[in-house]
mmCIF file of C-alpha atoms in Angstrom:
data_model
loop_
_atom_site.group_PDB
_atom_site.id
_atom_site.type_symbol
_atom_site.label_atom_id
_atom_site.label_comp_id
_atom_site.label_asym_id
_atom_site.label_seq_id
_atom_site.Cartn_x
_atom_site.Cartn_y
_atom_site.Cartn_z
ATOM 1 C CA MET D 397 22.384 -29.712 -49.540
ATOM 2 C CA THR D 398 20.462 -27.159 -47.709
ATOM 3 C CA PRO D 399 22.684 -24.252 -46.301
ATOM 4 C CA PRO D 400 22.553 -23.760 -42.590
ATOM 5 C CA SER D 401 19.829 -20.700 -41.545
ATOM 6 C CA PRO D 402 21.609 -17.703 -40.717
ATOM 7 C CA VAL D 403 21.703 -17.442 -36.891
ATOM 8 C CA ALA D 404 20.490 -13.755 -35.719
ATOM 9 C CA PRO D 405 22.757 -12.138 -33.836
ATOM 10 C CA ALA D 406 22.422 -11.864 -29.923
ATOM 11 C CA PRO D 407 21.246 -8.383 -28.801
ATOM 12 C CA SER D 408 24.173 -6.451 -27.694
ATOM 13 C CA ARG D 409 24.372 -5.546 -23.987
ATOM 14 C CA ASP D 410 23.324 -1.912 -25.201
ATOM 15 C CA ALA D 411 20.261 -2.781 -26.796
ATOM 16 C CA GLN D 412 19.134 -4.845 -23.804
ATOM 17 C CA SER D 413 19.957 -1.988 -21.473
ATOM 18 C CA VAL D 414 17.965 0.356 -23.771
ATOM 19 C CA ALA D 415 15.046 -2.212 -23.916
ATOM 20 C CA ARG D 416 15.015 -2.690 -19.936
ATOM 21 C CA LEU D 417 15.325 1.195 -19.335
ATOM 22 C CA THR D 418 12.239 1.849 -22.185
ATOM 23 C CA GLU D 419 9.930 -0.629 -20.387
ATOM 24 C CA MET D 420 10.882 0.861 -17.012
ATOM 25 C CA ALA D 421 10.628 4.363 -17.933
ATOM 26 C CA ASP D 422 7.121 3.795 -19.708
ATOM 27 C CA TYR D 423 4.230 5.447 -17.912
ATOM 28 C CA ILE D 424 1.726 4.248 -20.660
ATOM 29 C CA VAL D 425 1.013 1.017 -19.504
ATOM 30 C CA PRO D 426 1.060 1.890 -15.309
ATOM 31 C CA PHE D 427 -1.581 4.682 -16.380
ATOM 32 C CA THR D 428 -3.874 2.320 -18.498
ATOM 33 C CA LEU D 429 -3.607 -0.423 -16.218
ATOM 34 C CA ARG D 430 -4.755 1.398 -13.229
ATOM 35 C CA ALA D 431 -7.585 3.390 -15.458
ATOM 36 C CA VAL D 432 -9.043 -0.146 -16.467
ATOM 37 C CA CYS D 433 -8.880 -0.991 -12.691
ATOM 38 C CA ASP D 434 -10.965 2.142 -11.794
ATOM 39 C CA LEU D 435 -13.581 0.808 -14.738
ATOM 40 C CA GLY D 436 -13.782 -2.759 -13.432
ATOM 41 C CA VAL D 437 -12.748 -4.077 -17.092
ATOM 42 C CA ALA D 438 -11.751 -7.296 -15.549
ATOM 43 C CA ASP D 439 -14.909 -7.881 -13.641
ATOM 44 C CA LEU D 440 -16.759 -7.772 -16.916
ATOM 45 C CA LEU D 441 -14.392 -10.657 -18.010
ATOM 46 C CA ALA D 442 -15.035 -13.101 -15.435
ATOM 47 C CA ASP D 443 -16.857 -15.577 -17.574
ATOM 48 C CA GLY D 444 -14.900 -15.475 -20.540
ATOM 49 C CA PRO D 445 -14.021 -13.193 -23.452
ATOM 50 C CA ARG D 446 -16.421 -10.540 -24.677
ATOM 51 C CA PRO D 447 -16.441 -7.826 -27.350
ATOM 52 C CA VAL D 448 -15.167 -4.494 -26.831
ATOM 53 C CA ASP D 449 -18.646 -2.838 -27.682
ATOM 54 C CA GLU D 450 -20.019 -4.774 -24.706
ATOM 55 C CA LEU D 451 -17.252 -3.699 -22.477
ATOM 56 C CA ALA D 452 -17.430 -0.116 -23.461
ATOM 57 C CA ARG D 453 -21.247 -0.245 -22.577
ATOM 58 C CA GLY D 454 -20.833 -1.951 -19.248
ATOM 59 C CA THR D 455 -17.973 0.413 -18.365
ATOM 60 C CA GLY D 456 -19.752 3.431 -19.910
ATOM 61 C CA THR D 457 -16.540 4.311 -22.323
ATOM 62 C CA ASP D 458 -16.040 5.028 -25.578
ATOM 63 C CA PRO D 459 -15.322 1.725 -27.593
ATOM 64 C CA GLN D 460 -12.597 2.882 -29.597
ATOM 65 C CA ALA D 461 -10.852 4.392 -26.814
ATOM 66 C CA LEU D 462 -11.163 1.199 -24.671
ATOM 67 C CA LEU D 463 -9.789 -0.963 -27.671
ATOM 68 C CA LYS D 464 -6.632 1.132 -27.705
ATOM 69 C CA ALA D 465 -6.388 0.446 -24.015
ATOM 70 C CA LEU D 466 -7.102 -3.340 -24.277
ATOM 71 C CA ARG D 467 -4.760 -3.936 -26.891
ATOM 72 C CA ALA D 468 -1.916 -2.197 -25.313
ATOM 73 C CA LEU D 469 -2.488 -4.018 -22.313
ATOM 74 C CA ALA D 470 -2.801 -7.512 -24.469
ATOM 75 C CA GLY D 471 0.810 -6.605 -25.605
ATOM 76 C CA ARG D 472 1.891 -6.825 -22.032
ATOM 77 C CA GLY D 473 0.127 -9.854 -21.350
ATOM 78 C CA VAL D 474 -2.776 -8.581 -19.090
ATOM 79 C CA PHE D 475 -5.473 -9.126 -21.798
ATOM 80 C CA THR D 476 -5.745 -11.148 -24.607
ATOM 81 C CA GLU D 477 -7.542 -10.655 -28.177
ATOM 82 C CA PRO D 478 -8.530 -14.261 -29.179
ATOM 83 C CA GLU D 479 -10.545 -12.419 -32.090
ATOM 84 C CA PRO D 480 -10.564 -9.094 -33.424
ATOM 85 C CA GLU D 481 -12.069 -6.419 -31.027
ATOM 86 C CA VAL D 482 -12.920 -9.543 -28.387
ATOM 87 C CA PHE D 483 -10.927 -9.492 -25.225
ATOM 88 C CA GLY D 484 -10.162 -11.980 -22.615
ATOM 89 C CA LEU D 485 -8.190 -12.143 -19.174
ATOM 90 C CA THR D 486 -5.077 -14.099 -19.221
ATOM 91 C CA GLU D 487 -3.725 -15.743 -16.189
ATOM 92 C CA LEU D 488 -1.590 -12.792 -15.459
ATOM 93 C CA GLY D 489 -4.550 -10.114 -15.604
ATOM 94 C CA GLN D 490 -7.104 -12.664 -13.285
ATOM 95 C CA PRO D 491 -6.062 -10.770 -10.208
ATOM 96 C CA LEU D 492 -7.583 -7.589 -11.473
ATOM 97 C CA ARG D 493 -11.120 -8.731 -10.727
ATOM 98 C CA SER D 494 -12.746 -7.764 -7.740
ATOM 99 C CA ASP D 495 -13.623 -11.104 -6.479
ATOM 100 C CA HIS D 496 -10.266 -12.718 -6.761
ATOM 101 C CA PRO D 497 -9.058 -14.215 -3.763
ATOM 102 C CA ARG D 498 -5.728 -12.034 -4.289
ATOM 103 C CA SER D 499 -7.506 -9.010 -5.956
ATOM 104 C CA LEU D 500 -5.247 -5.985 -6.844
ATOM 105 C CA ARG D 501 -8.192 -3.958 -8.278
ATOM 106 C CA ASP D 502 -8.191 -1.603 -5.233
ATOM 107 C CA ALA D 503 -4.518 -1.550 -4.696
ATOM 108 C CA TYR D 504 -4.250 0.179 -8.070
ATOM 109 C CA ARG D 505 -6.958 2.750 -8.459
ATOM 110 C CA PHE D 506 -5.967 5.838 -10.692
ATOM 111 C CA LEU D 507 -5.557 8.691 -7.957
ATOM 112 C CA ALA D 508 -5.131 11.952 -9.883
ATOM 113 C CA ALA D 509 -3.925 13.975 -7.020
ATOM 114 C CA ASP D 510 -0.996 11.437 -6.651
ATOM 115 C CA VAL D 511 -0.180 11.588 -10.427
ATOM 116 C CA ARG D 512 0.194 15.415 -10.404
ATOM 117 C CA ALA D 513 2.381 14.961 -7.252
ATOM 118 C CA TRP D 514 4.527 12.580 -9.010
ATOM 119 C CA ALA D 515 5.090 15.407 -11.673
ATOM 120 C CA SER D 516 6.967 17.243 -9.271
ATOM 121 C CA LEU D 517 9.040 14.831 -7.818
ATOM 122 C CA PRO D 518 12.238 16.674 -9.400
ATOM 123 C CA HIS D 519 11.177 19.349 -6.496
ATOM 124 C CA SER D 520 11.547 16.537 -3.663
ATOM 125 C CA LEU D 521 14.873 15.827 -5.348
ATOM 126 C CA ARG D 522 16.073 19.322 -5.152
ATOM 127 C CA THR D 523 14.983 20.194 -2.090
ATOM 128 C CA GLY D 524 13.801 17.164 0.217
ATOM 129 C CA GLU D 525 10.427 18.360 0.474
ATOM 130 C CA PRO D 526 6.930 16.532 -0.503
ATOM 131 C CA ALA D 527 6.128 16.927 -4.251
ATOM 132 C CA PHE D 528 2.688 16.817 -2.983
ATOM 133 C CA ASP D 529 2.690 19.807 -1.011
ATOM 134 C CA HIS D 530 4.782 21.727 -3.918
ATOM 135 C CA ALA D 531 1.992 20.404 -6.539
ATOM 136 C CA HIS D 532 -1.147 20.963 -4.523
ATOM 137 C CA GLY D 533 -0.139 23.846 -1.925
ATOM 138 C CA THR D 534 -1.228 21.630 1.128
ATOM 139 C CA ASP D 535 -0.169 18.714 2.857
ATOM 140 C CA TYR D 536 -1.436 15.190 1.581
ATOM 141 C CA TRP D 537 -3.764 14.662 4.843
ATOM 142 C CA THR D 538 -5.267 17.924 4.724
ATOM 143 C CA TYR D 539 -5.781 17.579 0.825
ATOM 144 C CA MET D 540 -7.707 14.126 1.493
ATOM 145 C CA ALA D 541 -9.655 15.770 4.046
ATOM 146 C CA GLU D 542 -10.983 18.415 1.722
ATOM 147 C CA HIS D 543 -11.624 16.255 -0.986
ATOM 148 C CA PRO D 544 -13.573 13.381 0.395
ATOM 149 C CA ASP D 545 -14.176 11.933 -2.950
ATOM 150 C CA GLU D 546 -10.302 11.550 -3.609
ATOM 151 C CA GLY D 547 -9.975 10.410 0.007
ATOM 152 C CA ALA D 548 -12.400 7.448 -0.328
ATOM 153 C CA ARG D 549 -10.389 6.438 -3.374
ATOM 154 C CA PHE D 550 -7.141 6.633 -1.145
ATOM 155 C CA ASP D 551 -8.733 4.615 1.505
ATOM 156 C CA ALA D 552 -9.887 2.095 -1.174
ATOM 157 C CA THR D 553 -6.016 1.543 -2.270
ATOM 158 C CA GLN D 554 -5.227 0.991 1.243
ATOM 159 C CA ARG D 555 -7.495 -1.746 1.476
ATOM 160 C CA GLY D 556 -6.169 -3.445 -1.269
ATOM 161 C CA VAL D 557 -2.754 -3.144 0.164
ATOM 162 C CA THR D 558 -3.918 -4.373 3.402
ATOM 163 C CA ARG D 559 -5.286 -7.504 1.911
ATOM 164 C CA ARG D 560 -1.767 -8.428 0.566
ATOM 165 C CA GLU D 561 -0.214 -7.524 3.849
ATOM 166 C CA VAL D 562 -2.360 -9.896 5.874
ATOM 167 C CA ARG D 563 -1.174 -12.662 3.883
ATOM 168 C CA ALA D 564 2.603 -12.108 4.471
ATOM 169 C CA LEU D 565 1.725 -10.730 8.309
ATOM 170 C CA LEU D 566 -0.487 -13.061 9.856
ATOM 171 C CA PRO D 567 1.371 -16.290 9.503
ATOM 172 C CA ALA D 568 4.913 -14.864 10.250
ATOM 173 C CA TYR D 569 3.996 -13.737 13.975
ATOM 174 C CA PRO D 570 2.292 -15.729 17.292
ATOM 175 C CA TRP D 571 -0.563 -13.068 17.347
ATOM 176 C CA SER D 572 -2.792 -15.111 19.509
ATOM 177 C CA ARG D 573 -0.509 -14.768 22.599
ATOM 178 C CA PHE D 574 -2.225 -11.125 23.040
ATOM 179 C CA SER D 575 -5.860 -11.193 24.418
ATOM 180 C CA THR D 576 -6.139 -7.161 23.344
ATOM 181 C CA ILE D 577 -4.283 -5.366 20.362
ATOM 182 C CA ALA D 578 -4.427 -1.736 19.853
ATOM 183 C CA ASP D 579 -3.961 -0.488 15.884
ATOM 184 C CA VAL D 580 -2.597 2.852 16.308
ATOM 185 C CA GLY D 581 -3.063 4.829 13.288
ATOM 186 C CA GLY D 582 -5.022 1.954 11.861
ATOM 187 C CA GLY D 583 -6.959 3.743 9.723
ATOM 188 C CA ASN D 584 -10.416 2.165 8.540
ATOM 189 C CA GLY D 585 -9.264 -0.930 10.710
ATOM 190 C CA ALA D 586 -8.989 -3.264 7.566
ATOM 191 C CA PHE D 587 -5.706 -4.909 9.096
ATOM 192 C CA LEU D 588 -7.179 -4.962 12.689
ATOM 193 C CA ALA D 589 -10.247 -6.970 11.400
ATOM 194 C CA ALA D 590 -8.189 -9.416 9.654
ATOM 195 C CA LEU D 591 -6.522 -10.029 12.964
ATOM 196 C CA LEU D 592 -9.688 -10.425 14.992
ATOM 197 C CA GLN D 593 -11.072 -12.754 12.548
ATOM 198 C CA ALA D 594 -8.401 -15.109 12.496
ATOM 199 C CA ASN D 595 -8.194 -14.969 16.362
ATOM 200 C CA PRO D 596 -11.678 -15.024 17.546
ATOM 201 C CA GLY D 597 -10.864 -14.710 21.344
ATOM 202 C CA MET D 598 -8.884 -11.637 20.497
ATOM 203 C CA ARG D 599 -10.253 -7.965 21.209
ATOM 204 C CA GLY D 600 -9.356 -4.972 19.428
ATOM 205 C CA ILE D 601 -8.868 -1.195 19.839
ATOM 206 C CA LEU D 602 -8.925 1.095 16.584
ATOM 207 C CA PHE D 603 -7.195 4.124 17.086
ATOM 208 C CA ASP D 604 -6.760 6.880 14.508
ATOM 209 C CA GLN D 605 -7.977 10.610 13.473
ATOM 210 C CA PRO D 606 -11.534 10.782 13.934
ATOM 211 C CA ARG D 607 -12.302 11.484 10.520
ATOM 212 C CA VAL D 608 -10.238 8.522 9.409
ATOM 213 C CA VAL D 609 -11.911 5.936 11.929
ATOM 214 C CA ALA D 610 -15.332 7.203 11.003
ATOM 215 C CA ALA D 611 -15.207 4.899 8.020
ATOM 216 C CA ALA D 612 -14.353 1.781 10.073
ATOM 217 C CA ARG D 613 -17.703 0.780 11.232
ATOM 218 C CA PRO D 614 -18.767 -1.031 8.003
ATOM 219 C CA VAL D 615 -15.274 -2.639 7.763
ATOM 220 C CA LEU D 616 -15.455 -4.042 11.075
ATOM 221 C CA ALA D 617 -19.273 -5.014 10.630
ATOM 222 C CA ALA D 618 -18.497 -6.664 7.006
ATOM 223 C CA ALA D 619 -15.832 -8.768 8.908
ATOM 224 C CA GLY D 620 -17.957 -9.791 11.559
ATOM 225 C CA VAL D 621 -15.997 -8.364 14.602
ATOM 226 C CA ALA D 622 -17.461 -5.057 15.322
ATOM 227 C CA ASP D 623 -18.748 -6.318 18.643
ATOM 228 C CA ARG D 624 -15.168 -7.010 19.573
ATOM 229 C CA CYS D 625 -13.347 -3.909 18.768
ATOM 230 C CA THR D 626 -13.602 -0.473 20.298
ATOM 231 C CA VAL D 627 -13.336 2.499 17.682
ATOM 232 C CA VAL D 628 -11.310 5.698 19.005
ATOM 233 C CA GLY D 629 -10.839 8.825 17.835
ATOM 234 C CA GLY D 630 -7.626 11.051 18.492
ATOM 235 C CA SER D 631 -3.993 12.050 18.052
ATOM 236 C CA PHE D 632 -1.192 9.718 18.615
ATOM 237 C CA PHE D 633 0.921 12.686 19.128
ATOM 238 C CA GLU D 634 -0.986 13.175 22.324
ATOM 239 C CA THR D 635 -2.179 10.298 24.093
ATOM 240 C CA VAL D 636 -2.895 6.850 23.141
ATOM 241 C CA PRO D 637 -5.830 4.161 24.929
ATOM 242 C CA ALA D 638 -4.782 2.215 27.684
ATOM 243 C CA GLY D 639 -5.103 -1.426 28.376
ATOM 244 C CA ALA D 640 -3.943 -3.488 25.057
ATOM 245 C CA ASP D 641 -1.334 -6.243 25.410
ATOM 246 C CA ALA D 642 0.151 -5.173 21.929
ATOM 247 C CA TYR D 643 0.134 -2.020 20.307
ATOM 248 C CA ILE D 644 0.462 -1.989 16.266
ATOM 249 C CA LEU D 645 2.242 0.783 14.459
ATOM 250 C CA LYS D 646 1.574 -0.052 10.863
ATOM 251 C CA ARG D 647 3.032 2.192 8.117
ATOM 252 C CA ALA D 648 2.564 5.121 10.680
ATOM 253 C CA LEU D 649 5.882 5.885 12.179
ATOM 254 C CA TYR D 650 7.636 6.226 8.981
ATOM 255 C CA ASP D 651 4.946 8.722 7.918
ATOM 256 C CA VAL D 652 6.563 10.969 10.711
ATOM 257 C CA GLY D 653 9.400 12.106 9.057
ATOM 258 C CA ASP D 654 10.859 14.217 12.132
ATOM 259 C CA ASP D 655 12.695 12.087 14.547
ATOM 260 C CA ASP D 656 11.552 14.086 17.773
ATOM 261 C CA ARG D 657 7.833 13.751 16.635
ATOM 262 C CA ALA D 658 8.745 10.049 15.658
ATOM 263 C CA VAL D 659 9.802 10.079 19.614
ATOM 264 C CA ASP D 660 6.521 12.112 20.559
ATOM 265 C CA VAL D 661 4.356 9.122 19.072
ATOM 266 C CA LEU D 662 6.418 6.206 20.791
ATOM 267 C CA ARG D 663 6.386 8.134 24.022
ATOM 268 C CA SER D 664 2.576 8.179 23.617
ATOM 269 C CA VAL D 665 2.456 4.456 23.195
ATOM 270 C CA ARG D 666 4.932 3.512 26.017
ATOM 271 C CA ALA D 667 2.655 5.958 28.458
ATOM 272 C CA ALA D 668 -0.360 3.637 27.680
ATOM 273 C CA MET D 669 1.565 0.272 27.664
ATOM 274 C CA GLY D 670 1.744 -2.012 30.755
ATOM 275 C CA PRO D 671 4.933 -3.719 31.937
ATOM 276 C CA ASP D 672 4.413 -6.489 29.519
ATOM 277 C CA SER D 673 3.102 -5.029 26.756
ATOM 278 C CA ARG D 674 4.475 -5.420 23.226
ATOM 279 C CA LEU D 675 4.964 -2.503 20.683
ATOM 280 C CA LEU D 676 4.913 -3.838 16.937
ATOM 281 C CA VAL D 677 6.274 -1.270 14.686
ATOM 282 C CA ILE D 678 5.323 -2.857 10.992
ATOM 283 C CA GLU D 679 7.103 -0.763 8.291
ATOM 284 C CA PRO D 680 9.815 -1.023 5.781
ATOM 285 C CA LEU D 681 13.521 -0.731 7.372
ATOM 286 C CA SER D 682 16.033 1.419 5.575
ATOM 287 C CA GLU D 683 18.861 -1.069 3.712
ATOM 288 C CA PRO D 684 21.975 -0.444 1.598
ATOM 289 C CA GLY D 685 22.705 -2.346 -1.396
ATOM 290 C CA ASP D 686 21.273 -3.626 -4.832
ATOM 291 C CA ALA D 687 18.827 -6.015 -3.688
ATOM 292 C CA PHE D 688 15.302 -5.224 -4.551
ATOM 293 C CA SER D 689 13.024 -4.509 -1.627
ATOM 294 C CA TRP D 690 9.545 -2.797 -1.447
ATOM 295 C CA GLY D 691 10.990 -0.433 1.290
ATOM 296 C CA LYS D 692 13.146 1.179 -1.023
ATOM 297 C CA LEU D 693 10.129 2.114 -3.224
ATOM 298 C CA TYR D 694 8.081 3.113 0.122
ATOM 299 C CA ASP D 695 11.078 5.176 1.202
ATOM 300 C CA LEU D 696 10.559 7.485 -2.468
ATOM 301 C CA LEU D 697 6.661 7.317 -2.121
ATOM 302 C CA LEU D 698 6.694 8.597 1.266
ATOM 303 C CA LEU D 699 9.447 11.391 0.256
ATOM 304 C CA ALA D 700 7.080 12.621 -2.892
ATOM 305 C CA MET D 701 3.823 12.479 -1.178
ATOM 306 C CA ARG D 702 4.314 12.891 2.722
ATOM 307 C CA GLY D 703 7.859 13.525 3.405
ATOM 308 C CA GLY D 704 8.683 10.801 5.676
ATOM 309 C CA GLY D 705 10.845 7.803 5.019
ATOM 310 C CA SER D 706 12.110 4.521 6.484
ATOM 311 C CA ARG D 707 14.549 4.222 8.967
ATOM 312 C CA SER D 708 17.607 1.785 9.786
ATOM 313 C CA ALA D 709 17.019 -0.869 12.452
ATOM 314 C CA ALA D 710 19.771 0.914 14.539
ATOM 315 C CA ARG D 711 17.956 4.418 14.545
ATOM 316 C CA LEU D 712 14.650 2.794 15.214
ATOM 317 C CA ALA D 713 16.279 1.408 18.340
ATOM 318 C CA GLU D 714 17.687 4.862 19.311
ATOM 319 C CA LEU D 715 14.411 6.709 18.857
ATOM 320 C CA MET D 716 12.923 3.617 20.931
ATOM 321 C CA GLU D 717 15.374 4.070 23.885
ATOM 322 C CA ALA D 718 14.626 7.725 24.065
ATOM 323 C CA ALA D 719 10.955 6.952 24.185
ATOM 324 C CA GLY D 720 11.750 4.024 27.178
ATOM 325 C CA LEU D 721 11.890 1.318 24.824
ATOM 326 C CA ARG D 722 13.906 -1.289 23.717
ATOM 327 C CA LEU D 723 14.228 -3.049 20.332
ATOM 328 C CA ALA D 724 13.806 -6.716 21.105
ATOM 329 C CA GLU D 725 13.449 -8.331 17.857
ATOM 330 C CA VAL D 726 13.213 -7.908 13.946
ATOM 331 C CA VAL D 727 10.754 -10.421 12.427
ATOM 332 C CA ARG D 728 11.207 -10.879 8.863
ATOM 333 C CA THR D 729 8.177 -11.794 6.745
ATOM 334 C CA GLY D 730 6.952 -12.069 3.366
ATOM 335 C CA GLY D 731 6.136 -8.191 3.215
ATOM 336 C CA LEU D 732 7.326 -5.746 5.749
ATOM 337 C CA PRO D 733 8.898 -6.838 8.821
ATOM 338 C CA ILE D 734 7.838 -6.797 12.374
ATOM 339 C CA ILE D 735 10.060 -5.074 14.683
ATOM 340 C CA GLU D 736 9.002 -5.896 18.408
ATOM 341 C CA GLY D 737 9.915 -2.998 21.162
ATOM 342 C CA ARG D 738 9.497 -4.056 24.960
ATOM 343 C CA PRO D 739 9.550 -1.490 27.452
ATOM 344 C CA LEU D 740 12.734 -0.654 29.348
#
């Protein structure tokens, strides 16, 4: 009679904890993943596996260096190596392609300035001040204005993030009831363009700093909505264009860390609103507890990069009231919540 095979002992809880913490603390995989997004490796694999020498020629990289990167990511299930030094995309890796309907390639560009700032995160934890300012000697937006190449890369990441947000936000709220929507702090117009595409009878106003909205025309034109959108440059601390049924502040108010300055922004918007207009603040809410939420990660991101942070619904209600608004509703979505404000 054949004796039973010995059963390997189950890993201890300590061993499981060590394995999980090691995976979470590792920055080799995240950095490598962003580097191959920059290089566009996944685009070259859309039609099937290819030898690493071909991929290196197509990306202008060293074959042996690229081999190391792809093998590391194959070990995490992003790529597959069906034959030695031949790589293909797995199902997990498909969204890294530029043409994928849920493409993440732009969202995960490699931003060297951000990496240098994250290296100074202990400074933020000790002082509460932005690590970015400490690492670069200037604030985030000034740096991006002074380094247009990096600013363009940042804009590309925001387009990638916005595509993901659009899928969560558009089905979650009755946007079609508005005839004109103003996106305040709307960047290059990617979110507003998606709203206008989905609502052919709607008109838009895109408002942000002049340097930022200068990049909006190609985005609006590519979406086929440029003729329905007015682009205005300015500061939302001072004045906001009037005449809209709804005013959006998407991931804009939480960038303003000082509450008094946030009230200044809300007052500018309130001054532009009509009696039946709506304010739609779209950003993470600060919530206690152990449950995962993107808002908790955004909160740390803002601390490190720009010094802002998320607020609780109760605190937002207080700030709105100080600006002549009332918090009417919090709409939960598959992504960021939509906090609706109405004039008092």
